[in-house]
Short mmCIF file of C-alpha atoms and ligand atoms in Angstrom, two decimals:
data_model
loop_
_atom_site.label_atom_id
_atom_site.label_comp_id
_atom_site.label_asym_id
_atom_site.label_seq_id
_atom_site.Cartn_x
_atom_site.Cartn_y
_atom_site.Cartn_z
CA MET A 938 18.95 28.66 -0.68
CA THR A 939 16.39 29.12 -3.46
CA LYS A 940 12.77 28.08 -3.10
CA ALA A 941 13.44 25.16 -5.46
CA ASP A 942 16.42 24.08 -3.33
CA PHE A 943 14.28 24.27 -0.22
CA LYS A 944 11.53 22.18 -1.81
CA ARG A 945 14.11 19.62 -2.92
CA LEU A 946 15.58 19.48 0.58
CA VAL A 947 12.17 19.04 2.20
CA ARG A 948 11.31 16.37 -0.34
CA ARG A 949 14.50 14.46 0.37
CA LEU A 950 13.99 14.72 4.11
CA ALA A 951 10.44 13.52 3.78
CA ILE A 952 11.51 10.44 1.90
CA THR A 953 14.73 9.52 3.67
CA GLY A 954 13.96 9.86 7.32
CA GLY A 955 12.23 13.21 7.54
CA LEU A 956 9.61 11.62 9.74
CA GLU A 957 11.28 13.63 12.50
CA VAL A 958 10.58 16.81 10.53
CA ALA A 959 7.03 15.69 9.83
CA HIS A 960 6.49 14.92 13.50
CA GLY A 961 7.54 18.48 14.35
CA LEU A 962 5.19 19.93 11.75
CA ALA A 963 2.36 17.70 12.95
CA LYS A 964 2.85 18.95 16.52
CA LEU A 965 2.65 22.52 15.27
CA GLY A 966 -0.60 21.75 13.47
CA ILE A 967 0.91 22.63 10.10
CA LEU A 968 -0.52 20.98 6.99
CA ALA A 969 -3.53 19.65 8.91
CA SER A 970 -5.23 18.83 5.61
CA ALA A 971 -2.57 16.27 4.72
CA ARG A 972 -4.10 13.30 6.51
CA GLY A 973 -6.31 12.19 3.64
CA ARG A 974 -9.44 10.14 4.10
CA GLY A 975 -7.64 6.97 5.02
CA MET A 976 -4.51 4.95 4.50
CA ILE A 977 -3.29 1.48 3.71
CA LEU A 978 -0.31 0.21 5.71
CA THR A 979 2.31 -2.26 4.44
CA LEU A 980 3.89 -4.79 6.77
CA HIS A 981 6.15 -7.77 6.09
CA HIS A 982 7.67 -9.62 9.05
CA VAL A 983 6.16 -9.18 12.52
CA GLN A 984 8.51 -10.82 15.01
CA PRO A 985 10.49 -10.14 18.18
CA PHE A 986 13.69 -8.17 17.60
CA ARG A 987 16.72 -10.37 16.90
CA PRO A 988 20.02 -8.54 17.28
CA ALA A 989 22.28 -8.84 14.23
CA ALA A 990 25.13 -6.61 13.11
CA PHE A 991 24.33 -7.23 9.45
CA ALA A 992 20.59 -7.02 8.81
CA PRO A 993 20.05 -5.44 5.37
CA ASN A 994 16.35 -6.36 5.40
CA ARG A 995 15.67 -4.86 8.82
CA HIS A 996 13.29 -2.31 7.30
CA LEU A 997 10.98 -5.23 6.42
CA GLU A 998 10.33 -6.24 10.02
CA ILE A 999 8.57 -4.73 13.00
CA THR A 1000 8.08 -6.09 16.49
CA PRO A 1001 4.74 -7.30 17.86
CA ASP A 1002 4.92 -4.56 20.52
CA PHE A 1003 5.28 -1.86 17.89
CA LEU A 1004 2.33 -3.29 15.95
CA GLU A 1005 0.13 -3.28 19.05
CA ASN A 1006 1.19 0.24 20.04
CA THR A 1007 0.50 1.45 16.51
CA ILE A 1008 -3.02 0.02 16.64
CA LEU A 1009 -3.63 1.66 20.01
CA GLN A 1010 -2.27 4.97 18.73
CA LEU A 1011 -4.44 4.84 15.61
CA LYS A 1012 -7.50 3.95 17.70
CA ALA A 1013 -6.82 6.88 20.02
CA ALA A 1014 -6.46 9.17 17.00
CA GLY A 1015 -9.98 8.26 15.85
CA PHE A 1016 -9.16 5.88 13.01
CA ARG A 1017 -11.48 2.99 12.22
CA PHE A 1018 -10.02 -0.29 11.02
CA ALA A 1019 -11.26 -1.42 7.63
CA ARG A 1020 -10.95 -4.23 5.12
CA LEU A 1021 -9.09 -3.47 1.93
CA GLU A 1022 -12.16 -4.49 -0.10
CA ASP A 1023 -14.18 -1.74 1.62
CA VAL A 1024 -11.86 1.11 0.57
CA PRO A 1025 -13.97 2.23 -2.44
CA THR A 1026 -17.11 2.50 -0.26
CA LEU A 1027 -15.27 4.33 2.50
CA MET A 1028 -13.61 6.70 0.04
CA ALA A 1029 -17.01 7.58 -1.41
CA ASP A 1030 -18.27 8.72 2.01
CA ASP A 1031 -16.60 11.95 3.02
CA THR A 1032 -18.50 11.99 6.33
CA ALA A 1033 -16.94 8.70 7.49
CA ALA A 1034 -14.22 8.63 10.15
CA PRO A 1035 -10.69 8.30 8.78
CA PHE A 1036 -9.81 4.66 8.23
CA VAL A 1037 -6.73 2.47 8.16
CA VAL A 1038 -6.21 -0.86 6.39
CA PHE A 1039 -3.49 -3.32 7.41
CA THR A 1040 -1.82 -5.39 4.67
CA LEU A 1041 1.04 -7.86 5.02
CA ASP A 1042 3.10 -8.99 2.02
CA ASP A 1043 4.63 -12.40 1.21
CA GLY A 1044 2.76 -14.63 3.71
CA PHE A 1045 5.37 -15.00 6.43
CA ARG A 1046 4.70 -17.54 9.15
CA ASN A 1047 5.35 -14.91 11.82
CA ASN A 1048 2.23 -13.08 10.59
CA ALA A 1049 0.08 -15.94 11.86
CA GLU A 1050 2.16 -16.41 14.98
CA HIS A 1051 2.59 -12.80 16.11
CA ALA A 1052 0.42 -10.39 14.10
CA VAL A 1053 -2.94 -12.15 13.80
CA PRO A 1054 -3.38 -12.58 17.59
CA ILE A 1055 -2.82 -8.83 18.00
CA PHE A 1056 -5.23 -8.01 15.18
CA GLU A 1057 -7.82 -10.28 16.78
CA ARG A 1058 -7.34 -8.75 20.21
CA HIS A 1059 -8.29 -5.37 18.73
CA GLY A 1060 -10.80 -6.46 16.08
CA VAL A 1061 -8.56 -5.32 13.22
CA PRO A 1062 -9.03 -6.93 9.78
CA CYS A 1063 -5.99 -7.59 7.61
CA THR A 1064 -5.12 -8.76 4.12
CA ILE A 1065 -2.17 -11.12 3.66
CA PHE A 1066 -0.78 -11.07 0.12
CA VAL A 1067 0.25 -14.59 -0.88
CA CYS A 1068 3.04 -15.30 -3.36
CA LYS A 1069 2.34 -18.73 -4.83
CA GLY A 1070 5.95 -19.59 -5.68
CA LEU A 1071 7.14 -18.85 -2.15
CA SER A 1072 4.28 -20.75 -0.54
CA GLU A 1073 4.98 -23.75 -2.82
CA ARG A 1074 8.79 -23.39 -2.40
CA SER A 1075 9.31 -23.23 -6.19
CA HIS A 1076 10.87 -19.76 -5.89
CA THR A 1077 13.25 -18.06 -3.51
CA MET A 1078 13.65 -14.65 -1.89
CA TRP A 1079 16.86 -13.21 -3.33
CA TRP A 1080 17.09 -10.53 -0.63
CA GLU A 1081 17.06 -13.17 2.12
CA THR A 1082 19.43 -15.46 0.20
CA ALA A 1083 21.92 -12.62 -0.25
CA ALA A 1084 21.64 -11.60 3.42
CA ALA A 1085 22.29 -15.17 4.61
CA LEU A 1086 25.16 -15.76 2.18
CA ILE A 1087 26.94 -12.48 2.87
CA GLY A 1088 26.22 -12.59 6.61
CA ALA A 1089 27.83 -16.02 7.00
CA ASN A 1090 31.00 -15.42 4.99
CA ASP A 1091 34.13 -13.27 5.20
CA ARG A 1092 34.47 -13.25 1.46
CA VAL A 1093 31.94 -13.71 -1.34
CA ALA A 1094 32.29 -13.70 -5.11
CA PHE A 1095 29.45 -13.29 -7.57
CA ASP A 1096 29.33 -13.79 -11.29
CA PHE A 1097 26.16 -12.37 -12.76
CA GLY A 1098 27.30 -12.99 -16.30
CA ASP A 1099 29.82 -10.19 -16.69
CA GLY A 1100 32.76 -11.75 -14.89
CA GLU A 1101 33.45 -12.44 -11.25
CA SER A 1102 33.26 -9.70 -8.62
CA GLY A 1103 34.81 -10.52 -5.28
CA PHE A 1104 34.01 -8.81 -1.99
CA ASP A 1105 35.85 -8.74 1.30
CA THR A 1106 32.90 -9.14 3.67
CA ARG A 1107 34.70 -9.20 7.00
CA THR A 1108 33.37 -5.74 7.90
CA LEU A 1109 29.85 -4.37 7.97
CA SER A 1110 30.61 -1.91 5.19
CA GLY A 1111 32.06 -4.75 3.10
CA LYS A 1112 28.91 -6.78 3.63
CA LEU A 1113 26.67 -3.84 2.74
CA GLY A 1114 28.74 -3.26 -0.40
CA ALA A 1115 28.29 -6.88 -1.47
CA PHE A 1116 24.54 -6.69 -0.78
CA ASP A 1117 24.30 -3.50 -2.80
CA HIS A 1118 26.04 -5.25 -5.69
CA VAL A 1119 23.36 -7.96 -5.68
CA CYS A 1120 20.56 -5.37 -5.54
CA LYS A 1121 21.99 -3.61 -8.58
CA GLN A 1122 21.87 -6.85 -10.56
CA ILE A 1123 18.28 -7.53 -9.58
CA PHE A 1124 16.71 -4.11 -9.99
CA VAL A 1125 17.33 -3.47 -13.68
CA ARG A 1126 15.87 -6.38 -15.66
CA ASP A 1127 13.97 -9.65 -15.37
CA GLU A 1128 15.79 -11.00 -12.35
CA THR A 1129 15.45 -14.71 -13.20
CA PRO A 1130 19.04 -15.27 -14.45
CA ALA A 1131 20.55 -13.23 -11.60
CA ILE A 1132 18.55 -15.19 -9.01
CA GLU A 1133 19.65 -18.51 -10.56
CA ARG A 1134 23.28 -17.43 -10.31
CA LEU A 1135 22.82 -16.13 -6.77
CA ASN A 1136 21.17 -19.39 -5.71
CA ALA A 1137 24.00 -21.44 -7.25
CA THR A 1138 26.57 -19.33 -5.38
CA ALA A 1139 24.60 -19.76 -2.15
CA TYR A 1140 24.29 -23.55 -2.55
CA SER A 1141 28.03 -23.87 -3.19
CA ALA A 1142 28.63 -21.98 0.07
CA GLY A 1143 26.32 -24.28 2.03
CA ILE A 1144 23.32 -21.89 2.11
CA ASP A 1145 20.01 -23.37 0.93
CA PRO A 1146 17.78 -20.59 -0.51
CA HIS A 1147 14.75 -22.90 -0.68
CA ALA A 1148 15.17 -23.87 2.98
CA ILE A 1149 15.13 -20.15 3.87
CA VAL A 1150 11.73 -19.86 2.17
CA ALA A 1151 10.40 -23.04 3.82
CA ASP A 1152 11.53 -21.72 7.18
CA ALA A 1153 9.86 -18.32 6.81
CA VAL A 1154 6.82 -18.59 4.54
CA MET A 1155 3.48 -20.31 5.18
CA ASN A 1156 2.67 -23.29 2.98
CA ALA A 1157 -0.77 -24.07 1.53
CA ASP A 1158 -1.99 -25.97 4.60
CA GLU A 1159 -0.99 -23.17 6.94
CA LEU A 1160 -2.59 -20.49 4.77
CA ARG A 1161 -5.77 -22.53 4.40
CA ALA A 1162 -6.01 -23.01 8.18
CA LEU A 1163 -5.32 -19.32 8.75
CA VAL A 1164 -7.98 -18.00 6.41
CA ASN A 1165 -10.58 -20.60 7.38
CA ASN A 1166 -10.21 -20.16 11.15
CA HIS A 1167 -9.71 -16.40 11.38
CA PRO A 1168 -12.55 -14.33 9.91
CA LEU A 1169 -10.56 -11.08 10.14
CA VAL A 1170 -7.94 -12.45 7.73
CA THR A 1171 -8.40 -12.10 3.97
CA LEU A 1172 -5.93 -13.40 1.38
CA GLY A 1173 -4.88 -11.35 -1.64
CA ALA A 1174 -2.65 -12.25 -4.60
CA HIS A 1175 1.04 -11.35 -4.91
CA THR A 1176 2.18 -13.14 -8.12
CA VAL A 1177 3.91 -16.50 -8.48
CA SER A 1178 7.57 -15.60 -8.84
CA HIS A 1179 7.80 -12.22 -7.05
CA ARG A 1180 9.60 -10.62 -10.01
CA GLY A 1181 9.40 -7.00 -11.09
CA LEU A 1182 6.41 -7.20 -13.46
CA GLY A 1183 7.50 -4.19 -15.47
CA PHE A 1184 10.34 -6.22 -17.00
CA LEU A 1185 8.12 -9.09 -18.16
CA PRO A 1186 6.11 -9.62 -21.38
CA ASP A 1187 2.35 -9.05 -21.11
CA GLU A 1188 1.45 -12.73 -21.35
CA VAL A 1189 3.85 -13.59 -18.52
CA VAL A 1190 2.43 -10.79 -16.37
CA LEU A 1191 -1.07 -12.15 -16.97
CA GLU A 1192 0.08 -15.64 -15.97
CA GLU A 1193 1.59 -14.22 -12.79
CA LEU A 1194 -1.66 -12.43 -11.98
CA ASN A 1195 -4.04 -15.26 -12.86
CA HIS A 1196 -2.07 -18.15 -11.44
CA SER A 1197 -1.58 -16.40 -8.11
CA ALA A 1198 -5.31 -15.56 -7.97
CA ASP A 1199 -6.15 -19.21 -8.76
CA TYR A 1200 -3.84 -20.32 -5.97
CA VAL A 1201 -5.49 -18.03 -3.41
CA ALA A 1202 -8.91 -19.23 -4.59
CA SER A 1203 -7.80 -22.82 -3.97
CA LEU A 1204 -6.88 -21.88 -0.38
CA SER A 1205 -9.76 -19.66 0.64
CA GLY A 1206 -12.52 -20.82 -1.69
CA THR A 1207 -12.88 -17.26 -2.99
CA ARG A 1208 -11.09 -15.66 -5.90
CA PRO A 1209 -9.22 -12.65 -4.49
CA THR A 1210 -10.23 -9.17 -5.62
CA THR A 1211 -7.05 -7.51 -4.38
CA PHE A 1212 -3.47 -7.68 -5.61
CA ALA A 1213 -0.12 -6.35 -4.36
CA TYR A 1214 2.65 -5.65 -6.88
CA PRO A 1215 6.02 -7.25 -5.99
CA TYR A 1216 8.26 -4.43 -4.72
CA GLY A 1217 5.37 -2.04 -5.34
CA ASP A 1218 7.52 0.52 -7.12
CA THR A 1219 8.42 1.29 -10.74
CA ARG A 1220 9.89 -2.21 -11.12
CA SER A 1221 6.35 -3.55 -11.08
CA VAL A 1222 3.88 -0.68 -11.34
CA THR A 1223 3.45 0.76 -14.81
CA PRO A 1224 0.38 1.89 -16.77
CA LYS A 1225 0.63 -1.44 -18.64
CA THR A 1226 0.76 -3.68 -15.56
CA ALA A 1227 -2.07 -1.67 -13.94
CA ALA A 1228 -4.19 -2.28 -17.06
CA LEU A 1229 -3.32 -5.99 -16.92
CA ALA A 1230 -4.30 -6.17 -13.23
CA ASP A 1231 -7.64 -4.66 -14.19
CA TRP A 1232 -7.95 -7.09 -17.10
CA ALA A 1233 -7.23 -10.02 -14.76
CA GLY A 1234 -10.25 -9.01 -12.68
CA PHE A 1235 -8.71 -7.41 -9.62
CA LYS A 1236 -10.75 -4.56 -8.14
CA LEU A 1237 -7.92 -2.98 -6.17
CA SER A 1238 -4.15 -3.21 -6.51
CA VAL A 1239 -1.70 -1.76 -4.05
CA THR A 1240 1.76 -0.32 -4.56
CA THR A 1241 4.41 0.92 -2.13
CA LYS A 1242 4.22 4.51 -3.31
CA PRO A 1243 4.13 6.18 0.10
CA ALA A 1244 1.00 8.32 0.47
CA THR A 1245 -2.27 8.53 2.31
CA LEU A 1246 -5.50 8.10 0.33
CA CYS A 1247 -6.68 11.46 -0.90
CA PRO A 1248 -9.96 11.65 -2.89
CA LYS A 1249 -8.21 11.45 -6.25
CA ALA A 1250 -6.60 8.10 -5.29
CA MET A 1251 -9.70 6.20 -6.38
CA SER A 1252 -9.27 7.41 -9.93
CA ALA A 1253 -6.45 4.82 -10.12
CA PRO A 1254 -7.73 1.78 -8.17
CA GLN A 1255 -5.00 -0.45 -9.69
CA SER A 1256 -2.20 1.64 -8.19
CA LEU A 1257 -3.23 2.65 -4.69
CA PRO A 1258 -0.50 4.03 -2.43
CA ARG A 1259 0.51 2.42 0.85
CA LEU A 1260 2.52 3.60 3.84
CA SER A 1261 5.13 1.19 5.15
CA LEU A 1262 5.50 0.43 8.84
CA ASN A 1263 9.26 0.51 8.62
CA GLY A 1264 11.52 -1.42 10.97
CA PHE A 1265 13.87 1.55 11.22
CA TYR A 1266 11.16 3.83 12.61
CA GLN A 1267 9.55 1.89 15.43
CA LYS A 1268 8.73 4.80 17.71
CA PRO A 1269 5.34 6.34 18.54
CA ARG A 1270 6.40 9.75 17.25
CA TYR A 1271 7.03 8.28 13.80
CA VAL A 1272 3.53 6.83 13.74
CA THR A 1273 2.18 10.26 14.68
CA ALA A 1274 4.09 11.71 11.75
CA LEU A 1275 3.04 8.97 9.38
CA VAL A 1276 -0.67 9.20 10.14
CA SER A 1277 -0.52 12.98 9.82
CA GLY A 1278 -0.03 12.39 6.10
CA ILE A 1279 2.58 15.13 6.12
CA PRO A 1280 5.46 13.03 4.74
CA SER A 1281 3.45 12.12 1.66
CA LYS A 1282 2.09 15.65 1.33
CA LEU A 1283 5.64 16.98 1.31
CA ALA A 1284 6.90 14.31 -1.03
CA TYR A 1285 4.04 13.98 -3.47
CA GLY A 1286 1.71 16.93 -3.01
CA CYS A 1287 -1.22 14.63 -2.30
CA GLY A 1288 -4.15 16.61 -1.05
ZN1 ZN B 2744 6.47 -9.05 -1.63
#
C-alpha cells in the first residue's frame, strides 16, 4: 500500500465509521493537538428509541439518555458549555477552556419535550434552528415523506418527470433502494418539482406529508412559548423551504434568509444573528451563499462539514463546521473519539 493509498484509507475510515479507529488513536494519545479550541454539535430529533426495521433517517435521531451521557462526558473532559453567539469571543481567547455548543436543526417538538429539560438540568445553552415553512406547515420534509411512503407499502412507483420507476419494497433492501432513488432526485437540483411529485404520490397512497410535519415540528405558539420561558434556548434561522440553497437564484436565497430571520424575530422579539444551512453541505454552502448570509446580516452560519473549531475557522464565520451527534454512534467511546477532534483531523487536516 502506498502512502497515498494509506491516507485515502484513513480518510475513508474517518468519514464512514472510523470513529472506532479514532477512539483507538485517542486512547493512545496520538494526535493530541486535534481537539481544536471548541466545537459545535448538530442534533435533530431527541427521542426515545422506537424499533423499526426500515428507518432511513435513523442517523438524525439520538435518545435522551445518550444526550445526557454526552453532556456528562463532555463536562468530565473539561469542556464548558457555550452559546453559539459567544463563539467569536471564545475563539479569540486561547487561554479559555475548550467549549462546546449544542445546536438542533428543524425545530422538532421532541427537542422541547426531551432535550430542553436535559439541557436545563445541566445548565447547557442551545440554539434551535427554525425553518419557517415547516413551522407554518407550508412545506414538507421529503426525507420523512419518503420514509413513511416506502415503509408502509410493498410496492411504490415514482415519476419524477422522466418516466415511472417502480420498486418492489417488500424487503429492507428494496425499501432502501427506493429511498435512494428519491434521494438521487432531490440532491442534484432545486428540489421543488421532485417534492411536489413525491407529495402527490404520497397523498395518492394515503400518506399526508403535511400531517407528518404537523406531528413532528413545533408551530409558532410552541416556539414562542419555548423561547420566552426557557432562557437557555436561543432561536436561529434555517430558511423557509429547507431547499439546497446552492441551486437557487441569489434573490431567492436572500428571500429564504430574510424571511426566516423575520419569522424568528416575530417569535422571539429578537432578529437572529445565527443561521444554519439546510443540509449543511455543498447543496447549500457555497462561496456565493456564504456571502449572501453575510449580506443578510447573520454573524455566524453553520454547516455540517464535520470538524472541530481550529483557530483558522473564524476566518470563515459564514461556514463554520459542526460535528453531528449521529444516531448510529450512540456509545460513549464514539463521543470520546468525536471530542478528540481526531476524525476531523484525519479527514480534513484541521489543526
Ligand atoms: Zn434542517
